[in-house]
Tab-separated table of C-alpha atoms in Angstrom:
chain	number	residue	atom	x	y	z
A	1	MET	CA	-0.140	-0.090	-0.099
A	2	SER	CA	1.208	3.621	-0.843
A	3	THR	CA	0.619	6.904	0.538
A	4	GLU	CA	0.636	9.809	-1.944
A	5	VAL	CA	2.688	12.934	-0.987
A	6	LYS	CA	0.934	16.055	-2.266
A	7	VAL	CA	2.161	19.721	-2.520
A	8	PRO	CA	1.031	21.234	0.711
A	9	VAL	CA	-0.849	24.628	0.932
A	10	LEU	CA	1.602	27.319	0.796
A	11	GLY	CA	-0.046	30.390	1.898
A	12	GLU	CA	-2.567	33.070	0.947
A	13	SER	CA	-2.962	33.488	-2.811
A	14	ILE	CA	0.103	31.237	-3.594
A	15	THR	CA	-1.235	28.388	-5.934
A	16	GLU	CA	2.102	26.953	-7.390
A	17	ALA	CA	5.678	26.204	-6.694
A	18	THR	CA	9.031	25.030	-8.208
A	19	VAL	CA	10.571	21.772	-7.237
A	20	GLY	CA	13.868	23.047	-5.780
A	21	GLU	CA	15.709	19.620	-5.244
A	22	TRP	CA	14.883	16.016	-4.097
A	23	LEU	CA	16.177	15.323	-0.507
A	24	LYS	CA	15.298	11.502	-0.731
A	25	GLN	CA	15.649	9.195	-3.674
A	26	PRO	CA	13.356	6.116	-4.737
A	27	GLY	CA	14.045	3.123	-2.938
A	28	GLU	CA	15.270	4.920	0.215
A	29	ALA	CA	13.702	4.443	3.513
A	30	VAL	CA	12.076	7.644	5.057
A	31	ALA	CA	10.790	8.506	8.373
A	32	GLN	CA	7.535	10.219	9.112
A	33	ASP	CA	8.066	14.043	9.082
A	34	GLU	CA	11.407	13.912	7.484
A	35	PRO	CA	12.024	16.323	4.584
A	36	ILE	CA	12.035	14.694	1.154
A	37	CYS	CA	12.072	17.574	-1.093
A	38	SER	CA	12.240	21.163	-1.218
A	39	LEU	CA	9.850	23.701	-3.024
A	40	GLU	CA	10.535	27.220	-4.042
A	41	THR	CA	7.798	29.908	-4.040
A	42	ASP	CA	7.656	33.391	-4.987
A	43	LYS	CA	8.927	34.363	-1.465
A	44	VAL	CA	10.406	31.390	0.301
A	45	ALA	CA	11.650	27.849	0.190
A	46	ILE	CA	9.920	25.206	2.118
A	47	ASP	CA	10.389	21.583	2.729
A	48	VAL	CA	7.984	18.755	1.996
A	49	ASN	CA	7.910	16.506	4.787
A	50	ALA	CA	7.025	12.635	4.552
A	51	PRO	CA	3.398	12.111	5.937
A	52	VAL	CA	4.315	8.332	6.924
A	53	SER	CA	7.418	6.090	7.292
A	54	GLY	CA	8.178	3.826	4.599
A	55	VAL	CA	9.947	3.474	1.270
A	56	MET	CA	10.118	6.313	-0.992
A	57	GLY	CA	8.534	5.917	-4.312
A	58	GLU	CA	9.354	7.366	-7.892
A	59	HIS	CA	9.829	11.101	-8.482
A	60	MET	CA	6.715	12.092	-10.443
A	61	VAL	CA	8.198	15.619	-11.035
A	62	GLY	CA	11.887	16.637	-11.412
A	63	ALA	CA	14.010	19.494	-9.860
A	64	GLY	CA	13.002	22.737	-11.686
A	65	ASP	CA	9.398	21.544	-12.588
A	66	THR	CA	6.388	23.698	-11.395
A	67	VAL	CA	3.822	22.061	-9.469
A	68	VAL	CA	0.397	23.311	-8.062
A	69	VAL	CA	-1.015	22.994	-4.545
A	70	GLY	CA	-2.513	19.572	-3.923
A	71	ALA	CA	-0.599	17.878	-6.990
A	72	VAL	CA	0.907	14.366	-6.240
A	73	ILE	CA	4.627	14.430	-6.366
A	74	THR	CA	5.508	11.146	-5.280
A	75	THR	CA	4.335	8.066	-2.919
A	76	ILE	CA	5.793	6.330	0.213
A	77	ALA	CA	5.149	2.754	0.042
A	78	ASP	CA	4.647	0.659	3.404
A	79	GLY	CA	8.055	-0.817	4.678
A	80	ALA	CA	11.262	0.230	6.058
A	81	GLY	CA	14.169	-1.503	4.077
A	82	ALA	CA	15.875	1.212	2.049
A	83	GLY	CA	16.893	-1.430	-0.534
A	84	ASP	CA	13.040	-2.385	-1.054
A	85	LYS	CA	11.807	-1.017	-4.346
A	86	ALA	CA	8.897	1.202	-3.912
A	87	VAL	CA	5.845	0.624	-5.950
A	88	ALA	CA	5.890	2.979	-8.992
A	89	PRO	CA	3.098	5.485	-8.855
A	90	ARG	CA	1.062	6.643	-11.867
A	91	LYS	CA	1.874	9.698	-13.489
A	92	ASP	CA	-1.643	11.013	-14.147
A	93	GLU	CA	-2.705	11.961	-10.734
A	94	GLY	CA	-2.586	15.599	-10.775
A	95	ALA	CA	0.906	16.651	-11.011
A	96	SER	CA	2.698	18.426	-13.839
A	97	VAL	CA	4.602	15.774	-15.732
A	98	PRO	CA	8.282	16.907	-16.344
A	99	SER	CA	10.052	16.427	-19.451
A	100	GLN	CA	12.435	14.476	-17.746
A	101	SER	CA	12.020	13.139	-14.147
A	102	ALA	CA	15.197	12.601	-11.902
A	103	PRO	CA	16.362	8.943	-12.244
A	104	ALA	CA	16.827	6.668	-9.248
A	105	PRO	CA	20.563	6.180	-8.384
A	106	ALA	CA	21.855	2.751	-9.276
A	107	GLU	CA	23.370	0.511	-6.964
A	108	GLY	CA	27.000	1.766	-6.217
A	109	ASP	CA	26.243	5.104	-7.982
A	110	ASP	CA	29.016	7.450	-6.881
A	111	ALA	CA	27.025	10.487	-8.202
A	112	VAL	CA	26.856	13.346	-5.781
A	113	VAL	CA	23.782	15.464	-5.636
A	114	LEU	CA	24.570	18.912	-5.288
A	115	SER	CA	22.622	22.128	-4.639
A	116	PRO	CA	23.081	25.139	-6.984
A	117	ALA	CA	25.026	26.983	-4.453
A	118	VAL	CA	27.285	24.119	-3.861
A	119	ARG	CA	27.620	23.253	-7.574
A	120	ARG	CA	28.792	26.836	-8.181
A	121	ALA	CA	31.391	26.495	-5.363
A	122	VAL	CA	32.587	23.488	-6.758
A	123	LEU	CA	33.214	24.820	-10.109
A	124	GLU	CA	34.558	27.907	-8.958
A	125	HIS	CA	37.232	26.405	-6.708
A	126	GLY	CA	37.988	23.346	-8.766
A	127	ILE	CA	36.888	20.764	-6.204
A	128	ASP	CA	36.111	17.110	-6.897
A	129	PRO	CA	32.882	16.747	-4.854
A	130	THR	CA	33.530	12.865	-4.365
A	131	THR	CA	36.632	13.523	-2.502
A	132	VAL	CA	34.810	15.766	0.050
A	133	LYS	CA	33.038	14.477	3.169
A	134	GLY	CA	29.662	16.190	3.492
A	135	THR	CA	28.657	17.408	6.875
A	136	GLY	CA	25.074	18.388	5.674
A	137	LYS	CA	21.714	16.278	6.454
A	138	ASP	CA	22.355	12.704	5.470
A	139	GLY	CA	25.908	13.336	4.678
A	140	ARG	CA	25.148	15.995	2.046
A	141	LEU	CA	27.725	18.402	0.775
A	142	THR	CA	27.480	21.920	1.983
A	143	LYS	CA	28.932	25.306	0.636
A	144	GLU	CA	31.020	25.347	3.701
A	145	ASP	CA	32.285	21.691	3.043
A	146	VAL	CA	33.579	22.853	-0.444
A	147	LEU	CA	34.941	26.174	1.038
A	148	ALA	CA	36.936	24.138	3.500
A	149	ALA	CA	38.381	21.771	1.071
A	150	ALA	CA	39.421	24.719	-1.327
A	151	GLU	CA	41.483	25.985	1.729
A	152	ALA	CA	43.043	22.958	2.233
A	153	LYS	CA	43.853	22.639	-1.469
A	154	LYS	CA	45.436	26.083	-1.341
A	155	SER	CA	47.530	24.861	1.535
A	156	GLY	CA	48.557	21.619	-0.025
A	157	ALA	CA	47.063	19.683	2.727
A	158	ALA	CA	44.525	17.844	0.357
A	159	PRO	CA	44.913	18.550	-3.269
A	160	ALA	CA	41.751	17.633	-5.374
A	161	ALA	CA	41.170	17.197	-9.000
A	162	ALA	CA	38.979	19.518	-10.698
A	163	PRO	CA	35.344	18.246	-11.125
A	164	ALA	CA	33.898	16.868	-14.324
A	165	PRO	CA	31.491	18.997	-16.097
A	166	ALA	CA	27.884	18.867	-14.806
A	167	ALA	CA	25.201	17.269	-16.687
A	168	GLY	CA	24.262	19.411	-19.893
A	169	GLU	CA	27.640	21.119	-19.873
A	170	ALA	CA	29.719	21.054	-23.047
A	171	PRO	CA	33.325	21.974	-22.237
A	172	ALA	CA	34.950	24.149	-24.766
A	173	ALA	CA	38.058	23.109	-26.699
A	174	SER	CA	40.049	25.681	-24.613
A	175	GLY	CA	38.866	23.917	-21.517
A	176	ARG	CA	36.762	26.874	-20.346
A	177	ASN	CA	33.161	25.921	-19.452
A	178	VAL	CA	30.016	27.629	-18.997
A	179	GLU	CA	27.435	26.449	-16.548
A	180	ARG	CA	23.658	26.893	-17.510
A	181	VAL	CA	21.385	27.154	-14.263
A	182	LYS	CA	17.815	27.825	-14.433
A	183	MET	CA	16.764	30.690	-12.274
A	184	THR	CA	14.954	29.816	-9.334
A	185	ARG	CA	11.387	30.997	-8.625
A	186	LEU	CA	12.457	33.276	-5.797
A	187	ARG	CA	15.158	34.857	-8.122
A	188	GLN	CA	12.832	35.280	-11.137
A	189	THR	CA	10.339	37.108	-8.530
A	190	ILE	CA	13.097	39.276	-7.200
A	191	ALA	CA	14.225	40.035	-10.674
A	192	LYS	CA	10.682	40.854	-11.655
A	193	ARG	CA	9.669	43.027	-8.621
A	194	LEU	CA	13.034	44.999	-8.498
A	195	LYS	CA	12.588	45.796	-12.395
A	196	SER	CA	8.917	46.725	-11.925
A	197	ALA	CA	9.921	49.143	-9.035
A	198	GLN	CA	12.389	50.872	-11.450
A	199	ASP	CA	9.663	51.039	-14.103
A	200	THR	CA	6.726	52.175	-12.085
A	201	ALA	CA	8.191	54.200	-9.477
A	202	ALA	CA	9.932	57.745	-9.557
A	203	LEU	CA	13.071	56.645	-7.938
A	204	LEU	CA	15.381	58.935	-6.419
A	205	THR	CA	17.946	58.573	-3.435
A	206	THR	CA	19.229	60.935	-0.948
A	207	PHE	CA	22.445	60.381	1.146
A	208	ASN	CA	23.968	61.586	4.555
A	209	ASP	CA	26.869	60.459	6.578
A	210	VAL	CA	26.555	59.445	10.346
A	211	ASP	CA	29.133	59.639	13.050
A	212	MET	CA	28.754	56.227	14.929
A	213	THR	CA	30.879	57.238	17.778
A	214	ALA	CA	27.859	57.564	20.411
A	215	VAL	CA	26.402	54.303	19.175
A	216	MET	CA	29.593	52.511	19.381
A	217	GLU	CA	30.518	53.590	22.837
A	218	ALA	CA	27.024	52.699	24.263
A	219	ARG	CA	27.362	49.286	22.613
A	220	SER	CA	30.775	48.834	23.991
A	221	LYS	CA	29.624	49.968	27.444
A	222	TYR	CA	26.398	47.807	27.795
A	223	LYS	CA	26.764	44.853	25.282
A	224	ASP	CA	27.933	42.554	28.071
A	225	LEU	CA	24.971	43.551	30.499
A	226	PHE	CA	22.432	43.532	27.546
A	227	ALA	CA	23.570	40.128	26.500
A	228	LYS	CA	23.509	38.709	30.004
A	229	LYS	CA	20.010	39.941	30.807
A	230	HIS	CA	18.156	39.570	27.175
A	231	ASP	CA	20.411	36.547	26.007
A	232	VAL	CA	20.832	38.423	22.632
A	233	ARG	CA	23.673	40.419	21.228
A	234	LEU	CA	23.259	44.282	21.099
A	235	GLY	CA	23.763	45.126	17.448
A	236	PHE	CA	23.346	48.299	15.131
A	237	MET	CA	19.959	47.351	13.706
A	238	GLY	CA	18.199	47.861	16.841
A	239	PHE	CA	19.356	51.624	16.927
A	240	PHE	CA	18.744	52.023	13.241
A	241	THR	CA	15.184	50.545	13.606
A	242	LYS	CA	14.154	52.699	16.445
A	243	ALA	CA	15.659	55.749	14.586
A	244	ALA	CA	13.666	55.039	11.614
A	245	CYS	CA	10.450	54.613	13.521
A	246	LEU	CA	11.079	58.283	14.876
A	247	ALA	CA	11.567	59.411	11.222
A	248	LEU	CA	8.580	57.726	10.153
A	249	LYS	CA	6.268	59.248	12.838
A	250	ASP	CA	7.525	62.537	11.969
A	251	VAL	CA	7.236	62.080	8.183
A	252	PRO	CA	4.214	59.877	7.433
A	253	SER	CA	4.519	59.793	3.528
A	254	VAL	CA	7.882	57.867	4.071
A	255	ASN	CA	5.852	55.038	5.747
A	256	ALA	CA	2.854	55.264	3.306
A	257	GLN	CA	2.241	53.622	-0.306
A	258	ILE	CA	0.254	54.185	-3.243
A	259	GLU	CA	-2.729	52.256	-4.104
A	260	GLY	CA	-4.468	53.217	-7.352
A	261	ASP	CA	-5.221	56.799	-7.151
A	262	GLU	CA	-5.088	56.923	-3.222
A	263	ILE	CA	-2.229	57.093	-0.697
A	264	LEU	CA	-2.401	54.673	2.166
A	265	TYR	CA	-1.208	56.174	5.551
A	266	HIS	CA	-0.009	53.643	8.210
A	267	ASP	CA	-0.457	54.418	12.016
A	268	PHE	CA	2.096	51.534	12.422
A	269	VAL	CA	5.451	50.777	11.550
A	270	ASP	CA	6.162	47.296	10.097
A	271	VAL	CA	9.925	47.085	9.150
A	272	SER	CA	10.905	44.661	6.288
A	273	VAL	CA	14.416	43.617	7.346
A	274	ALA	CA	16.555	42.504	4.225
A	275	VAL	CA	18.222	39.132	5.240
A	276	SER	CA	20.520	37.115	3.005
A	277	ALA	CA	19.254	33.659	2.542
A	278	PRO	CA	20.765	30.803	0.311
A	279	ASN	CA	18.497	31.513	-2.589
A	280	GLY	CA	18.792	35.217	-2.426
A	281	LEU	CA	17.848	38.186	-0.470
A	282	VAL	CA	14.467	37.766	1.660
A	283	VAL	CA	12.633	40.622	3.489
A	284	PRO	CA	10.986	39.336	6.695
A	285	VAL	CA	8.786	41.888	8.378
A	286	LEU	CA	9.363	43.031	11.981
A	287	ARG	CA	5.929	43.942	12.961
A	288	ASP	CA	4.923	46.995	15.096
A	289	ALA	CA	8.428	47.866	15.291
A	290	ASP	CA	7.597	51.324	16.780
A	291	LYS	CA	6.236	49.470	19.743
A	292	LYS	CA	9.074	47.168	20.614
A	293	GLY	CA	12.117	47.762	22.769
A	294	PHE	CA	15.731	47.121	21.598
A	295	ALA	CA	15.993	43.542	22.976
A	296	GLN	CA	12.759	42.278	21.177
A	297	ILE	CA	14.303	44.126	17.985
A	298	GLU	CA	17.358	42.310	18.247
A	299	LYS	CA	15.958	38.811	19.059
A	300	ASP	CA	13.474	39.018	16.262
A	301	ILE	CA	16.236	40.041	13.693
A	302	ALA	CA	18.418	37.396	14.801
A	303	ASP	CA	15.693	34.792	14.686
A	304	PHE	CA	15.025	35.846	11.075
A	305	GLY	CA	18.666	35.529	10.108
A	306	LYS	CA	18.947	32.165	11.767
A	307	ARG	CA	15.483	30.914	9.868
A	308	ALA	CA	16.624	32.316	6.619
A	309	LYS	CA	20.039	30.459	6.677
A	310	ASP	CA	18.050	27.330	7.504
A	311	GLY	CA	15.351	27.892	4.816
A	312	ALA	CA	12.729	27.992	7.564
A	313	LEU	CA	11.045	31.449	6.991
A	314	THR	CA	7.207	31.246	6.234
A	315	MET	CA	4.966	33.211	3.958
A	316	GLU	CA	3.467	34.818	7.014
A	317	ASP	CA	7.049	36.320	8.027
A	318	MET	CA	7.008	38.002	4.612
A	319	LYS	CA	3.822	39.442	4.453
A	320	GLY	CA	3.284	43.197	4.498
A	321	GLY	CA	5.861	45.626	5.446
A	322	THR	CA	5.514	49.423	5.416
A	323	PHE	CA	9.469	50.528	5.093
A	324	THR	CA	12.588	48.481	4.579
A	325	ILE	CA	16.056	48.675	6.183
A	326	SER	CA	18.850	47.016	4.245
A	327	ASN	CA	22.267	46.811	5.605
A	328	GLY	CA	24.973	46.308	2.996
A	329	GLY	CA	27.706	47.155	5.273
A	330	VAL	CA	27.865	43.535	6.534
A	331	PHE	CA	29.167	42.722	2.994
A	332	GLY	CA	31.521	45.602	2.797
A	333	SER	CA	29.422	48.154	1.031
A	334	LEU	CA	30.788	51.638	1.159
A	335	MET	CA	27.757	53.381	-0.731
A	336	SER	CA	24.877	52.299	-2.700
A	337	THR	CA	21.283	53.094	-4.004
A	338	PRO	CA	18.948	50.575	-2.768
A	339	ILE	CA	15.736	49.890	-4.579
A	340	ILE	CA	12.451	50.152	-2.981
A	341	ASN	CA	10.357	47.048	-1.901
A	342	PRO	CA	7.071	47.686	-3.771
A	343	PRO	CA	4.184	48.605	-2.653
A	344	GLN	CA	6.633	50.483	-0.301
A	345	SER	CA	7.733	54.032	-0.730
A	346	ALA	CA	11.145	53.953	0.654
A	347	VAL	CA	13.954	51.819	1.828
A	348	LEU	CA	16.955	52.871	4.200
A	349	GLY	CA	20.449	51.489	3.221
A	350	LEU	CA	23.155	51.067	5.711
A	351	HIS	CA	26.912	50.779	4.740
A	352	ARG	CA	30.114	50.127	6.377
A	353	ILE	CA	31.743	51.871	8.919
A	354	GLU	CA	35.381	53.292	8.430
A	355	ASP	CA	37.472	55.872	10.148
A	356	ARG	CA	37.551	58.997	8.202
A	357	PRO	CA	38.770	62.549	8.891
A	358	VAL	CA	35.806	65.172	9.777
A	359	VAL	CA	35.698	68.455	10.988
A	360	VAL	CA	34.238	68.895	14.703
A	361	ASP	CA	34.321	72.354	16.309
A	362	GLY	CA	36.816	73.620	13.812
A	363	GLU	CA	39.372	70.730	14.187
A	364	ILE	CA	39.858	67.670	12.119
A	365	VAL	CA	39.349	64.531	13.949
A	366	ILE	CA	39.106	60.755	13.091
A	367	ARG	CA	35.762	59.447	13.629
A	368	PRO	CA	33.949	56.171	12.771
A	369	MET	CA	31.540	57.206	9.882
A	370	MET	CA	28.780	55.413	7.989
A	371	TYR	CA	27.246	56.774	4.723
A	372	ILE	CA	23.536	56.040	4.743
A	373	ALA	CA	21.063	56.355	1.864
A	374	LEU	CA	17.197	56.729	1.654
A	375	SER	CA	15.931	55.728	-1.788
A	376	TYR	CA	12.172	56.744	-2.232
A	377	ASP	CA	9.363	57.059	-4.556
A	378	HIS	CA	9.266	60.714	-5.605
A	379	ARG	CA	5.514	60.384	-6.744
A	380	ILE	CA	4.525	60.322	-2.995
A	381	ILE	CA	7.526	61.639	-1.143
A	382	ASP	CA	8.901	65.162	-1.589
A	383	GLY	CA	12.557	65.688	-1.543
A	384	ARG	CA	12.179	67.939	1.279
A	385	GLU	CA	10.531	65.024	3.326
A	386	ALA	CA	12.897	62.528	2.360
A	387	VAL	CA	16.014	64.700	3.479
A	388	THR	CA	14.111	65.429	6.463
A	389	ALA	CA	13.570	61.734	7.500
A	390	LEU	CA	17.224	60.842	6.559
A	391	LYS	CA	18.271	64.018	8.871
A	392	ILE	CA	16.166	62.642	11.690
A	393	ILE	CA	17.710	59.058	11.554
A	394	LYS	CA	21.165	60.913	11.289
A	395	GLU	CA	20.445	62.752	14.496
A	396	ALA	CA	18.863	60.050	16.516
A	397	ILE	CA	22.119	57.758	16.017
A	398	GLU	CA	24.567	60.652	16.705
A	399	ASP	CA	22.664	61.248	19.777
A	400	PRO	CA	20.834	58.098	20.946
A	401	THR	CA	19.424	60.025	23.913
A	402	ARG	CA	16.762	61.233	21.398
A	403	LEU	CA	15.526	57.435	20.851
A	404	LEU	CA	14.537	57.641	24.667
A	405	ILE	CA	12.633	60.853	24.772
A	406	ASP	CA	11.268	60.771	21.135
A	407	LEU	CA	13.128	63.624	19.748
C-alpha cells in the first residue's frame, strides 16, 4: 500500500511552486516528518515532509518543474528497508509531468547530488565533490564543506582534482566551461519586482553620513550587560530601527504607499529587514517595530537571520511591511542606491563603518563614519520630506538619547 505525497498549502494566494531539489531518492527509507524535497515559491523555500514512514517511491516531478497545490509528487510505500523497491505511482494523478524526471541512483552509484550553491562553489574552486566528506543532512555536501576543501587545497593539505563538467555542460576546446542554471522561482520573482519598481516608481536617492561614535560607545559599555539580561547581542540594527521609527512618525509619507489613485497612510511601522538567504535576499517583516524595545527587535532580527539560513521562513513572515532597512555594510559596501520594495515607498540603506577625517568644532578629527541612503518614490515623497527623514535618523544615531525621549 502506498501513501500519496502532495504539494501542501503554500500560503494565501500562492497556488504553485517550483521543485527545488529532491532530498530522498526512490527506494530509500524515509521516516515520518522527514524532509523529502524542497519547494520554492515566489517568496520562500519550504520543505515537503514525509506524511508516513516507509520506502520512497518514484519522483513524479523533477527539479525545476512547476507544481500546483494539491498535486501528487511522489508516493511512500509501506516498509522500512531502504533497499526495497517502492511501487511506482501513476503519473496522471494531478501533478504536472516533467519532460525528464530525476532518475533513481543505481546500485553503487557515486554521483553526488549538489544544490545550485554547492555546484557553483565546486566549479569556482575546482573541487572534486566525490573527495569531500559532507557534513550536511544525510551526509550531503554543503557550501562550507567545499570552501573548507578549497582552503585545504590551497595549503597543499589535500589536493583535489577539478570536477567533471555537470550534466548538460559542453566544455569548450580551450577547457573553459559555461554552466547554465535555471533561475529559481525566488530569484525570478526578485528580478521581476526590482525591475517593476524601476519601471513604475519615480526613484530617487538622498544621502547623508553618520558619526557612529555615540552608538559604538553605548554598545561597548552595555553589550555584556545587555547580552546577560536579554540573551541576545546588542547590534546596530536595533538603533537604526528605532531611529527609523522616529523619522516615520514625523514624516508619515515615508511610511505610506500608493494604491491606485489613493495614498495609504499607516499608523503603525512594520519594518521589512533585508536578510541574506541561500537562494537570494528575503525581507521578513518586523511587525509593530515602533512599539518594541531594543531587546525584542534584536531577538526578532537574529531569529530572522537564523531561519533564513535554515530555509525556515514562512509566507506569514514575509507578508506586509511598510518600510525596509537593508544593511549592505555587513558585506563591505561603502555606498549604494537601494531599490524600494514595492508597494512600499522608501528603503533605508546602511553601509560599512570606517574611520574618516571630519571637522568637529573647527578641528579635524578621526571618527567612525557611515554613509546612509534613503531611496524613495518621488511620486509620493517630496525631496524635502526624504531629506528631513534621513536627517532625523542621522541625529538620533549621533545622539541616541533622542531615542529615549522621542526627539
